[in-house]
PDB file of C-alpha atoms in Angstrom:
ATOM      1  CA  MET B   1      -7.267 -13.438   0.307  1.00  0.00           C
ATOM      2  CA  ILE B   2      -3.548 -12.698   0.278  1.00  0.00           C
ATOM      3  CA  HIS B   3      -2.309 -10.405   3.039  1.00  0.00           C
ATOM      4  CA  ARG B   4       1.394 -11.115   3.513  1.00  0.00           C
ATOM      5  CA  ASN B   5       2.411  -7.477   3.013  1.00  0.00           C
ATOM      6  CA  TRP B   6       1.183  -4.103   1.758  1.00  0.00           C
ATOM      7  CA  TRP B   7       1.578  -5.064  -1.888  1.00  0.00           C
ATOM      8  CA  PHE B   8      -0.614  -8.153  -1.735  1.00  0.00           C
ATOM      9  CA  PHE B   9      -3.059  -6.528   0.677  1.00  0.00           C
ATOM     10  CA  LEU B  10      -3.648  -3.431  -1.453  1.00  0.00           C
ATOM     11  CA  GLN B  11      -3.911  -5.416  -4.669  1.00  0.00           C
ATOM     12  CA  THR B  12      -6.478  -7.688  -3.030  1.00  0.00           C
ATOM     13  CA  ILE B  13      -8.438  -4.599  -1.974  1.00  0.00           C
ATOM     14  CA  LEU B  14      -8.280  -3.346  -5.573  1.00  0.00           C
ATOM     15  CA  HIS B  15      -9.499  -6.742  -6.767  1.00  0.00           C
ATOM     16  CA  HIS B  16     -12.530  -6.598  -4.464  1.00  0.00           C
ATOM     17  CA  TYR B  17     -13.073  -2.893  -5.176  1.00  0.00           C
ATOM     18  CA  VAL B  18     -13.366  -3.592  -8.898  1.00  0.00           C
ATOM     19  CA  ALA B  19     -15.722  -6.524  -8.278  1.00  0.00           C
ATOM     20  CA  LEU B  20     -17.963  -4.551  -5.923  1.00  0.00           C
ATOM     21  CA  GLY B  21     -17.856  -1.513  -8.197  1.00  0.00           C
ATOM     22  CA  ILE B  22     -19.256  -3.622 -11.021  1.00  0.00           C
ATOM     23  CA  VAL B  23     -21.954  -5.321  -8.982  1.00  0.00           C
ATOM     24  CA  GLN B  24     -23.027  -2.410  -6.767  1.00  0.00           C
ATOM     25  CA  PRO B  25     -25.457  -0.837  -9.285  1.00  0.00           C
ATOM     26  CA  MET B  26     -27.062  -4.237  -9.800  1.00  0.00           C
ATOM     27  CA  ILE B  27     -27.856  -4.798  -6.130  1.00  0.00           C
ATOM     28  CA  ALA B  28     -28.481  -1.219  -4.968  1.00  0.00           C
ATOM     29  CA  GLY B  29     -31.675  -1.088  -2.985  1.00  0.00           C
ATOM     30  CA  LYS B  30     -31.782  -4.858  -2.509  1.00  0.00           C
ATOM     31  CA  TYR B  31     -30.380  -4.760   0.995  1.00  0.00           C
ATOM     32  CA  LYS B  32     -32.208  -1.829   2.616  1.00  0.00           C
ATOM     33  CA  SER B  33     -33.506  -3.973   5.454  1.00  0.00           C
ATOM     34  CA  GLU B  34     -30.123  -5.582   6.125  1.00  0.00           C
ATOM     35  CA  PRO B  35     -26.566  -4.594   5.239  1.00  0.00           C
ATOM     36  CA  MET B  36     -24.889  -6.279   2.315  1.00  0.00           C
ATOM     37  CA  ARG B  37     -22.839  -9.190   3.625  1.00  0.00           C
ATOM     38  CA  VAL B  38     -19.403 -10.403   2.639  1.00  0.00           C
ATOM     39  CA  LEU B  39     -18.383 -14.006   3.280  1.00  0.00           C
ATOM     40  CA  PHE B  40     -14.674 -14.708   3.775  1.00  0.00           C
ATOM     41  CA  THR B  41     -13.831 -18.352   3.240  1.00  0.00           C
ATOM     42  CA  THR B  42     -10.173 -17.767   4.091  1.00  0.00           C
ATOM     43  CA  ASP B  43      -9.034 -17.745   7.693  1.00  0.00           C
ATOM     44  CA  ASP B  44      -6.546 -15.206   8.977  1.00  0.00           C
ATOM     45  CA  HIS B  45      -4.123 -17.399  10.894  1.00  0.00           C
ATOM     46  CA  LYS B  46      -1.095 -16.483   8.777  1.00  0.00           C
ATOM     47  CA  SER B  47      -1.082 -12.873   9.928  1.00  0.00           C
ATOM     48  CA  SER B  48      -0.269 -11.532  13.385  1.00  0.00           C
ATOM     49  CA  ARG B  49      -2.935  -8.869  12.971  1.00  0.00           C
ATOM     50  CA  SER B  50      -6.269  -9.346  11.297  1.00  0.00           C
ATOM     51  CA  PHE B  51      -6.668  -7.903   7.835  1.00  0.00           C
ATOM     52  CA  LEU B  52     -10.217  -9.215   7.687  1.00  0.00           C
ATOM     53  CA  ASP B  53     -11.048  -6.335  10.015  1.00  0.00           C
ATOM     54  CA  ALA B  54      -9.599  -4.023   7.392  1.00  0.00           C
ATOM     55  CA  PHE B  55     -11.981  -5.385   4.789  1.00  0.00           C
ATOM     56  CA  GLU B  56     -14.891  -4.983   7.179  1.00  0.00           C
ATOM     57  CA  PHE B  57     -13.838  -1.386   7.727  1.00  0.00           C
ATOM     58  CA  LEU B  58     -13.371  -0.560   4.053  1.00  0.00           C
ATOM     59  CA  PHE B  59     -16.321  -2.337   2.500  1.00  0.00           C
ATOM     60  CA  SER B  60     -19.215  -1.761   4.879  1.00  0.00           C
ATOM     61  CA  ASP B  61     -22.146  -0.061   3.198  1.00  0.00           C
ATOM     62  CA  GLY B  62     -21.517   3.376   4.659  1.00  0.00           C
ATOM     63  CA  ARG B  63     -24.515   3.571   6.989  1.00  0.00           C
ATOM     64  CA  GLU B  64     -22.656   2.238  10.002  1.00  0.00           C
ATOM     65  CA  ARG B  65     -19.984  -0.283  10.876  1.00  0.00           C
ATOM     66  CA  ASP B  66     -22.056  -3.416  11.306  1.00  0.00           C
ATOM     67  CA  SER B  67     -20.365  -6.657  12.410  1.00  0.00           C
ATOM     68  CA  ARG B  68     -23.161  -8.664  10.751  1.00  0.00           C
ATOM     69  CA  GLN B  69     -21.786  -7.619   7.373  1.00  0.00           C
ATOM     70  CA  VAL B  70     -18.777  -9.922   7.541  1.00  0.00           C
ATOM     71  CA  TRP B  71     -19.038 -13.666   8.007  1.00  0.00           C
ATOM     72  CA  LYS B  72     -15.764 -15.327   8.891  1.00  0.00           C
ATOM     73  CA  VAL B  73     -15.440 -19.073   8.451  1.00  0.00           C
ATOM     74  CA  GLY B  74     -12.489 -21.417   8.723  1.00  0.00           C
ATOM     75  CA  SER B  75     -10.729 -23.060   5.836  1.00  0.00           C
ATOM     76  CA  ASN B  76     -12.657 -26.328   6.231  1.00  0.00           C
ATOM     77  CA  THR B  77     -15.912 -25.373   4.514  1.00  0.00           C
ATOM     78  CA  THR B  78     -16.408 -28.404   2.307  1.00  0.00           C
ATOM     79  CA  ASN B  79     -17.083 -31.118   4.873  1.00  0.00           C
ATOM     80  CA  GLY B  80     -20.861 -30.900   4.465  1.00  0.00           C
ATOM     81  CA  GLU B  81     -21.458 -29.698   8.009  1.00  0.00           C
ATOM     82  CA  LYS B  82     -22.200 -26.109   7.013  1.00  0.00           C
ATOM     83  CA  ARG B  83     -24.295 -24.738   4.209  1.00  0.00           C
ATOM     84  CA  TYR B  84     -24.716 -21.100   3.186  1.00  0.00           C
ATOM     85  CA  CYS B  85     -27.714 -19.824   1.260  1.00  0.00           C
ATOM     86  CA  PHE B  86     -27.684 -16.681  -0.856  1.00  0.00           C
ATOM     87  CA  LYS B  87     -30.267 -14.781  -2.833  1.00  0.00           C
ATOM     88  CA  LYS B  88     -27.460 -13.164  -4.778  1.00  0.00           C
ATOM     89  CA  LEU B  89     -23.827 -14.205  -4.734  1.00  0.00           C
ATOM     90  CA  LEU B  90     -20.757 -12.361  -5.978  1.00  0.00           C
ATOM     91  CA  TRP B  91     -17.818 -14.734  -6.132  1.00  0.00           C
ATOM     92  CA  ALA B  92     -14.447 -12.943  -5.996  1.00  0.00           C
ATOM     93  CA  PRO B  93     -11.691 -15.549  -5.653  1.00  0.00           C
ATOM     94  CA  LYS B  94      -8.314 -14.509  -4.342  1.00  0.00           C
ATOM     95  CA  ASN B  95      -5.945 -12.784  -6.705  1.00  0.00           C
ATOM     96  CA  SER B  96      -2.441 -14.025  -5.997  1.00  0.00           C
ATOM     97  CA  ILE B  97      -0.763 -11.936  -8.717  1.00  0.00           C
ATOM     98  CA  GLY B  98      -2.376  -8.572  -8.167  1.00  0.00           C
ATOM     99  CA  GLY B  99      -0.039  -6.827 -10.581  1.00  0.00           C
ATOM    100  CA  ARG B 100      -2.071  -8.042 -13.532  1.00  0.00           C
ATOM    101  CA  LEU B 101      -4.858  -5.708 -12.477  1.00  0.00           C
ATOM    102  CA  LEU B 102      -2.497  -2.778 -12.955  1.00  0.00           C
ATOM    103  CA  VAL B 103      -1.336  -3.649 -16.439  1.00  0.00           C
ATOM    104  CA  ASN B 104      -2.755  -2.381 -19.688  1.00  0.00           C
ATOM    105  CA  HIS B 105      -0.966  -4.557 -22.209  1.00  0.00           C
ATOM    106  CA  LYS B 106      -1.354  -1.912 -24.912  1.00  0.00           C
ATOM    107  CA  HIS B 107       1.015   0.398 -23.025  1.00  0.00           C
ATOM    108  CA  ALA B 108       4.530  -0.229 -21.764  1.00  0.00           C
ATOM    109  CA  MET B 109       4.615  -0.495 -17.950  1.00  0.00           C
ATOM    110  CA  GLY B 110       0.884   0.297 -17.783  1.00  0.00           C
ATOM    111  CA  ASN B 111       1.711   3.919 -18.587  1.00  0.00           C
ATOM    112  CA  CYS B 112      -1.815   5.275 -18.963  1.00  0.00           C
ATOM    113  CA  PHE B 113      -4.446   6.963 -16.830  1.00  0.00           C
ATOM    114  CA  SER B 114      -6.901   4.560 -15.165  1.00  0.00           C
ATOM    115  CA  SER B 115     -10.166   5.959 -13.824  1.00  0.00           C
ATOM    116  CA  ILE B 116     -10.812   2.804 -11.747  1.00  0.00           C
ATOM    117  CA  VAL B 117      -7.397   2.981 -10.052  1.00  0.00           C
ATOM    118  CA  TYR B 118      -7.839   6.722  -9.498  1.00  0.00           C
ATOM    119  CA  SER B 119     -11.236   6.195  -7.861  1.00  0.00           C
ATOM    120  CA  TYR B 120      -9.807   3.308  -5.823  1.00  0.00           C
ATOM    121  CA  ALA B 121      -7.033   5.579  -4.521  1.00  0.00           C
ATOM    122  CA  ALA B 122      -9.554   8.271  -3.572  1.00  0.00           C
ATOM    123  CA  TYR B 123     -11.825   5.658  -1.982  1.00  0.00           C
ATOM    124  CA  LEU B 124      -9.010   4.319   0.207  1.00  0.00           C
ATOM    125  CA  LYS B 125      -8.246   7.780   1.550  1.00  0.00           C
ATOM    126  CA  ALA B 126     -11.919   8.578   2.184  1.00  0.00           C
ATOM    127  CA  ALA B 127     -12.774   5.221   3.779  1.00  0.00           C
ATOM    128  CA  MET B 128      -9.839   5.490   6.172  1.00  0.00           C
ATOM    129  CA  HIS B 129     -10.656   9.114   7.045  1.00  0.00           C
ATOM    130  CA  ILE B 130      -7.313  10.419   5.848  1.00  0.00           C
ATOM    131  CA  PRO B 131      -7.663  14.199   5.982  1.00  0.00           C
ATOM    132  CA  THR B 132      -7.044  16.396   2.975  1.00  0.00           C
ATOM    133  CA  LEU B 133      -4.472  18.880   4.226  1.00  0.00           C
ATOM    134  CA  PRO B 134      -3.390  22.162   2.600  1.00  0.00           C
ATOM    135  CA  ARG B 135      -0.255  21.743   0.502  1.00  0.00           C
ATOM    136  CA  PRO B 136       2.697  22.806   2.697  1.00  0.00           C
ATOM    137  CA  GLU B 137       5.441  25.169   1.638  1.00  0.00           C
ATOM    138  CA  GLN B 138       8.009  22.449   2.219  1.00  0.00           C
ATOM    139  CA  PRO B 139       7.463  18.705   1.783  1.00  0.00           C
ATOM    140  CA  ARG B 140       7.730  16.152   4.549  1.00  0.00           C
ATOM    141  CA  ILE B 141       9.810  13.080   3.666  1.00  0.00           C
ATOM    142  CA  VAL B 142       9.180   9.543   4.911  1.00  0.00           C
ATOM    143  CA  TRP B 143      11.780   6.781   4.724  1.00  0.00           C
ATOM    144  CA  VAL B 144      10.267   3.290   4.517  1.00  0.00           C
ATOM    145  CA  GLY B 145      12.497   1.127   6.682  1.00  0.00           C
ATOM    146  CA  ARG B 146      13.300  -2.560   6.280  1.00  0.00           C
ATOM    147  CA  ASP B 147      13.732  -4.919   9.205  1.00  0.00           C
ATOM    148  CA  THR B 148      17.433  -5.841   9.345  1.00  0.00           C
ATOM    149  CA  SER B 149      17.236  -8.033  12.461  1.00  0.00           C
ATOM    150  CA  PRO B 150      17.819 -11.821  12.344  1.00  0.00           C
ATOM    151  CA  GLU B 151      14.254 -12.263  13.621  1.00  0.00           C
ATOM    152  CA  ALA B 152      12.972 -10.996  10.274  1.00  0.00           C
ATOM    153  CA  ASN B 153      14.156 -14.270   8.695  1.00  0.00           C
ATOM    154  CA  PRO B 154      14.329 -12.743   5.196  1.00  0.00           C
ATOM    155  CA  SER B 155      14.079 -14.800   2.052  1.00  0.00           C
ATOM    156  CA  PRO B 156      17.034 -14.577  -0.372  1.00  0.00           C
ATOM    157  CA  TRP B 157      14.995 -12.096  -2.437  1.00  0.00           C
ATOM    158  CA  GLN B 158      14.330  -9.925   0.622  1.00  0.00           C
ATOM    159  CA  ALA B 159      17.897 -10.201   1.915  1.00  0.00           C
ATOM    160  CA  LYS B 160      19.098  -8.770  -1.376  1.00  0.00           C
ATOM    161  CA  ARG B 161      17.459  -5.466  -0.451  1.00  0.00           C
ATOM    162  CA  ILE B 162      18.659  -5.223   3.137  1.00  0.00           C
ATOM    163  CA  ILE B 163      21.314  -2.567   3.749  1.00  0.00           C
ATOM    164  CA  ALA B 164      23.548  -2.998   6.775  1.00  0.00           C
ATOM    165  CA  ASN B 165      23.988   0.739   7.413  1.00  0.00           C
ATOM    166  CA  GLN B 166      20.298   1.706   7.297  1.00  0.00           C
ATOM    167  CA  ASP B 167      20.448   3.558  10.641  1.00  0.00           C
ATOM    168  CA  GLU B 168      23.444   5.554   9.421  1.00  0.00           C
ATOM    169  CA  VAL B 169      21.614   6.446   6.195  1.00  0.00           C
ATOM    170  CA  ILE B 170      18.516   7.547   8.116  1.00  0.00           C
ATOM    171  CA  SER B 171      20.582   9.743  10.442  1.00  0.00           C
ATOM    172  CA  TYR B 172      22.444  11.305   7.502  1.00  0.00           C
ATOM    173  CA  LEU B 173      19.273  12.060   5.523  1.00  0.00           C
ATOM    174  CA  ASN B 174      17.586  13.459   8.624  1.00  0.00           C
ATOM    175  CA  ASP B 175      20.521  15.850   9.202  1.00  0.00           C
ATOM    176  CA  GLU B 176      20.561  16.988   5.558  1.00  0.00           C
ATOM    177  CA  CYS B 177      16.803  17.612   5.595  1.00  0.00           C
ATOM    178  CA  ASN B 178      17.016  19.563   8.830  1.00  0.00           C
ATOM    179  CA  LYS B 179      19.617  21.873   7.255  1.00  0.00           C
ATOM    180  CA  ILE B 180      17.047  23.047   4.700  1.00  0.00           C
ATOM    181  CA  GLY B 181      14.041  23.061   7.023  1.00  0.00           C
ATOM    182  CA  ILE B 182      12.395  19.824   5.861  1.00  0.00           C
ATOM    183  CA  ASP B 183      10.825  17.283   8.215  1.00  0.00           C
ATOM    184  CA  PHE B 184      12.087  13.704   7.908  1.00  0.00           C
ATOM    185  CA  ILE B 185      10.166  10.784   9.435  1.00  0.00           C
ATOM    186  CA  VAL B 186      10.657   7.017   9.372  1.00  0.00           C
ATOM    187  CA  ALA B 187       8.025   4.336   8.796  1.00  0.00           C
ATOM    188  CA  ASP B 188       9.535   1.386  10.672  1.00  0.00           C
ATOM    189  CA  PHE B 189       6.619  -0.916  11.393  1.00  0.00           C
ATOM    190  CA  TYR B 190       8.594  -3.917  12.600  1.00  0.00           C
ATOM    191  CA  GLY B 191      10.130  -5.068  15.867  1.00  0.00           C
ATOM    192  CA  THR B 192       8.155  -3.508  18.703  1.00  0.00           C
ATOM    193  CA  LYS B 193       5.940  -1.756  16.122  1.00  0.00           C
ATOM    194  CA  LYS B 194       5.067  -4.878  14.115  1.00  0.00           C
ATOM    195  CA  ASP B 195       1.478  -4.938  15.384  1.00  0.00           C
ATOM    196  CA  THR B 196       0.738  -1.333  14.458  1.00  0.00           C
ATOM    197  CA  SER B 197      -2.765  -1.312  12.983  1.00  0.00           C
ATOM    198  CA  PHE B 198      -3.092  -0.811   9.239  1.00  0.00           C
ATOM    199  CA  GLN B 199      -5.084   2.387   9.855  1.00  0.00           C
ATOM    200  CA  ASP B 200      -2.309   3.859  12.028  1.00  0.00           C
ATOM    201  CA  GLN B 201       0.330   2.945   9.455  1.00  0.00           C
ATOM    202  CA  ALA B 202      -1.677   4.611   6.694  1.00  0.00           C
ATOM    203  CA  LEU B 203      -2.345   7.741   8.739  1.00  0.00           C
ATOM    204  CA  PHE B 204       1.330   8.018   9.696  1.00  0.00           C
ATOM    205  CA  VAL B 205       2.651   7.983   6.127  1.00  0.00           C
ATOM    206  CA  SER B 206      -0.209  10.192   4.897  1.00  0.00           C
ATOM    207  CA  LYS B 207       1.527  13.103   6.650  1.00  0.00           C
ATOM    208  CA  ALA B 208       4.372  12.917   4.127  1.00  0.00           C
ATOM    209  CA  ASN B 209       4.698  14.251   0.579  1.00  0.00           C
ATOM    210  CA  ILE B 210       7.771  12.317  -0.554  1.00  0.00           C
ATOM    211  CA  MET B 211       8.343   8.619   0.109  1.00  0.00           C
ATOM    212  CA  ILE B 212      11.719   6.940  -0.318  1.00  0.00           C
ATOM    213  CA  GLY B 213      13.053   3.475   0.376  1.00  0.00           C
ATOM    214  CA  MET B 214      14.439   0.254  -1.014  1.00  0.00           C
ATOM    215  CA  HIS B 215      12.316  -1.614  -3.554  1.00  0.00           C
ATOM    216  CA  GLY B 216       9.689  -3.528  -1.606  1.00  0.00           C
ATOM    217  CA  ALA B 217       6.083  -3.877  -0.550  1.00  0.00           C
ATOM    218  CA  GLY B 218       6.299  -1.044   1.987  1.00  0.00           C
ATOM    219  CA  LEU B 219       6.559   1.539  -0.799  1.00  0.00           C
ATOM    220  CA  ASN B 220       2.957   0.733  -1.672  1.00  0.00           C
ATOM    221  CA  MET B 221       1.983   2.848   1.338  1.00  0.00           C
ATOM    222  CA  PHE B 222       2.444   5.602  -1.260  1.00  0.00           C
ATOM    223  CA  HIS B 223      -1.269   4.983  -1.886  1.00  0.00           C
ATOM    224  CA  PHE B 224      -1.992   6.984   1.270  1.00  0.00           C
ATOM    225  CA  LEU B 225       0.105  10.047   0.472  1.00  0.00           C
ATOM    226  CA  PRO B 226      -1.693  13.119  -0.890  1.00  0.00           C
ATOM    227  CA  PHE B 227      -2.131  13.340  -4.628  1.00  0.00           C
ATOM    228  CA  ASN B 228       0.793  15.134  -6.301  1.00  0.00           C
ATOM    229  CA  SER B 229       3.338  13.394  -4.078  1.00  0.00           C
ATOM    230  CA  VAL B 230       6.627  11.799  -5.143  1.00  0.00           C
ATOM    231  CA  VAL B 231       7.988   8.288  -4.569  1.00  0.00           C
ATOM    232  CA  VAL B 232      11.687   7.442  -4.892  1.00  0.00           C
ATOM    233  CA  GLU B 233      12.420   3.738  -5.318  1.00  0.00           C
ATOM    234  CA  ILE B 234      15.976   2.542  -4.646  1.00  0.00           C
ATOM    235  CA  HIS B 235      16.937  -0.552  -6.607  1.00  0.00           C
ATOM    236  CA  ARG B 236      19.627  -3.080  -5.907  1.00  0.00           C
ATOM    237  CA  GLY B 237      19.398  -5.524  -8.769  1.00  0.00           C
ATOM    238  CA  THR B 238      15.605  -5.163  -8.808  1.00  0.00           C
ATOM    239  CA  ASN B 239      13.273  -3.592 -11.359  1.00  0.00           C
ATOM    240  CA  MET B 240      10.085  -1.565 -11.405  1.00  0.00           C
ATOM    241  CA  GLN B 241       7.730  -4.482 -12.040  1.00  0.00           C
ATOM    242  CA  TYR B 242       4.071  -3.565 -11.427  1.00  0.00           C
ATOM    243  CA  ASN B 243       4.004  -1.482  -8.252  1.00  0.00           C
ATOM    244  CA  SER B 244       4.957   2.125  -7.490  1.00  0.00           C
ATOM    245  CA  ARG B 245       5.622   3.243 -11.056  1.00  0.00           C
ATOM    246  CA  ASN B 246       2.384   1.786 -12.395  1.00  0.00           C
ATOM    247  CA  PHE B 247       0.321   3.277  -9.589  1.00  0.00           C
ATOM    248  CA  VAL B 248       1.737   6.756 -10.192  1.00  0.00           C
ATOM    249  CA  SER B 249       1.151   6.355 -13.931  1.00  0.00           C
ATOM    250  CA  HIS B 250      -2.457   5.353 -13.396  1.00  0.00           C
ATOM    251  CA  VAL B 251      -3.471   8.193 -11.064  1.00  0.00           C
ATOM    252  CA  ARG B 252      -1.554  10.822 -13.064  1.00  0.00           C
ATOM    253  CA  GLU B 253      -1.169  12.989  -9.950  1.00  0.00           C
ATOM    254  CA  GLY B 254       2.333  12.424  -8.645  1.00  0.00           C
ATOM    255  CA  ALA B 255       5.794  11.443  -9.791  1.00  0.00           C
ATOM    256  CA  TYR B 256       7.937   8.327  -9.709  1.00  0.00           C
ATOM    257  CA  LEU B 257      11.735   8.475  -9.542  1.00  0.00           C
ATOM    258  CA  SER B 258      14.143   5.579  -9.300  1.00  0.00           C
ATOM    259  CA  MET B 259      17.838   5.118  -8.612  1.00  0.00           C
ATOM    260  CA  GLU B 260      20.270   2.230  -8.532  1.00  0.00           C
ATOM    261  CA  ALA B 261      22.002   1.766  -5.201  1.00  0.00           C
ATOM    262  CA  THR B 262      25.770   2.253  -5.027  1.00  0.00           C
ATOM    263  CA  MET B 263      27.010  -0.424  -2.667  1.00  0.00           C
ATOM    264  CA  GLN B 264      30.204  -0.901  -0.684  1.00  0.00           C
ATOM    265  CA  GLY B 265      29.895  -4.453   0.508  1.00  0.00           C
ATOM    266  CA  LYS B 266      26.617  -4.601   2.429  1.00  0.00           C
ATOM    267  CA  ASN B 267      26.542  -0.835   2.963  1.00  0.00           C
ATOM    268  CA  ILE B 268      24.872   1.660   0.666  1.00  0.00           C
ATOM    269  CA  GLN B 269      26.527   4.976  -0.166  1.00  0.00           C
ATOM    270  CA  LYS B 270      24.578   7.826   1.418  1.00  0.00           C
ATOM    271  CA  GLU B 271      25.489  10.751  -0.832  1.00  0.00           C
ATOM    272  CA  PRO B 272      23.839   9.450  -4.044  1.00  0.00           C
ATOM    273  CA  ILE B 273      20.611   8.926  -2.091  1.00  0.00           C
ATOM    274  CA  TRP B 274      20.639  12.546  -0.943  1.00  0.00           C
ATOM    275  CA  THR B 275      21.356  13.710  -4.510  1.00  0.00           C
ATOM    276  CA  ASN B 276      18.277  11.851  -5.758  1.00  0.00           C
ATOM    277  CA  LEU B 277      16.207  13.024  -2.814  1.00  0.00           C
ATOM    278  CA  LYS B 278      17.027  16.650  -3.631  1.00  0.00           C
ATOM    279  CA  GLN B 279      15.775  15.989  -7.163  1.00  0.00           C
ATOM    280  CA  ALA B 280      12.576  14.571  -5.675  1.00  0.00           C
ATOM    281  CA  ILE B 281      12.120  17.724  -3.585  1.00  0.00           C
ATOM    282  CA  GLU B 282      12.408  19.885  -6.702  1.00  0.00           C
ATOM    283  CA  LYS B 283      10.034  17.577  -8.562  1.00  0.00           C
ATOM    284  CA  TRP B 284       7.480  17.870  -5.747  1.00  0.00           C
ATOM    285  CA  LYS B 285       7.685  21.662  -5.875  1.00  0.00           C
ATOM    286  CA  SER B 286       7.051  21.607  -9.632  1.00  0.00           C
ATOM    287  CA  LEU B 287       3.901  19.497  -9.155  1.00  0.00           C
ATOM    288  CA  GLY B 288       2.316  22.295  -7.151  1.00  0.00           C
ATOM    289  CA  CYS B 289       2.743  24.896  -9.892  1.00  0.00           C
TER     290      CYS B 289
END
């Protein structure tokens, strides 16, 4: 199971969701006396917070949250000391390149409606008890922040998307939004907030209707926004790949906008971001018509 960030985590959930969706009708009624059990053969030592708990939360059978449903074993399972017996076994190996699940090779950029991805998106919201709120008169905007501190130890690929004046950009966008009566919030789950639970992160961003940020895994929290929301992806030498644009295309209830960053050294120009954000606000309003 890959859980390094929101992209890998959500694609792994989709992978298991598809597998369980296929097998569920075949085993329905077979586990009335005991809950269906899931065996994780991957440990969770690479993550500061346990994502195995997330899987337990999302994939229990709906009757109650039962700790017996998830067996957690270490990585050393082939030494002959432990044996596991199953009446029925569904083997779902890890999916390291989750994007392939979101691609229909008959359509450019996976640009087609997908009932399985749509149901997966609805399932995520329902399983995490994200409330369905009335559509507001004005949207709420969430900026997905990136950790710019040295402690983040970014890879060259990640460093490419770090902007030195992020705080200045956030303050500017917040002021411009306030002028027209729009709430602006920031999803900055790093530093002192790095151990924020995945449920709390999802619930926080679910309050927004427009998500904006630099290209990166954090934009996949768009999964938790209401249907008919808008995501704005800022590129700096990156491309759309398989994430936000494909997801929006597959659910067909929302809009994807992108822009190329205008840089001055390591700083990003603020005004073009606001211009694109105003377009996103108008796009969001049109989705509610």
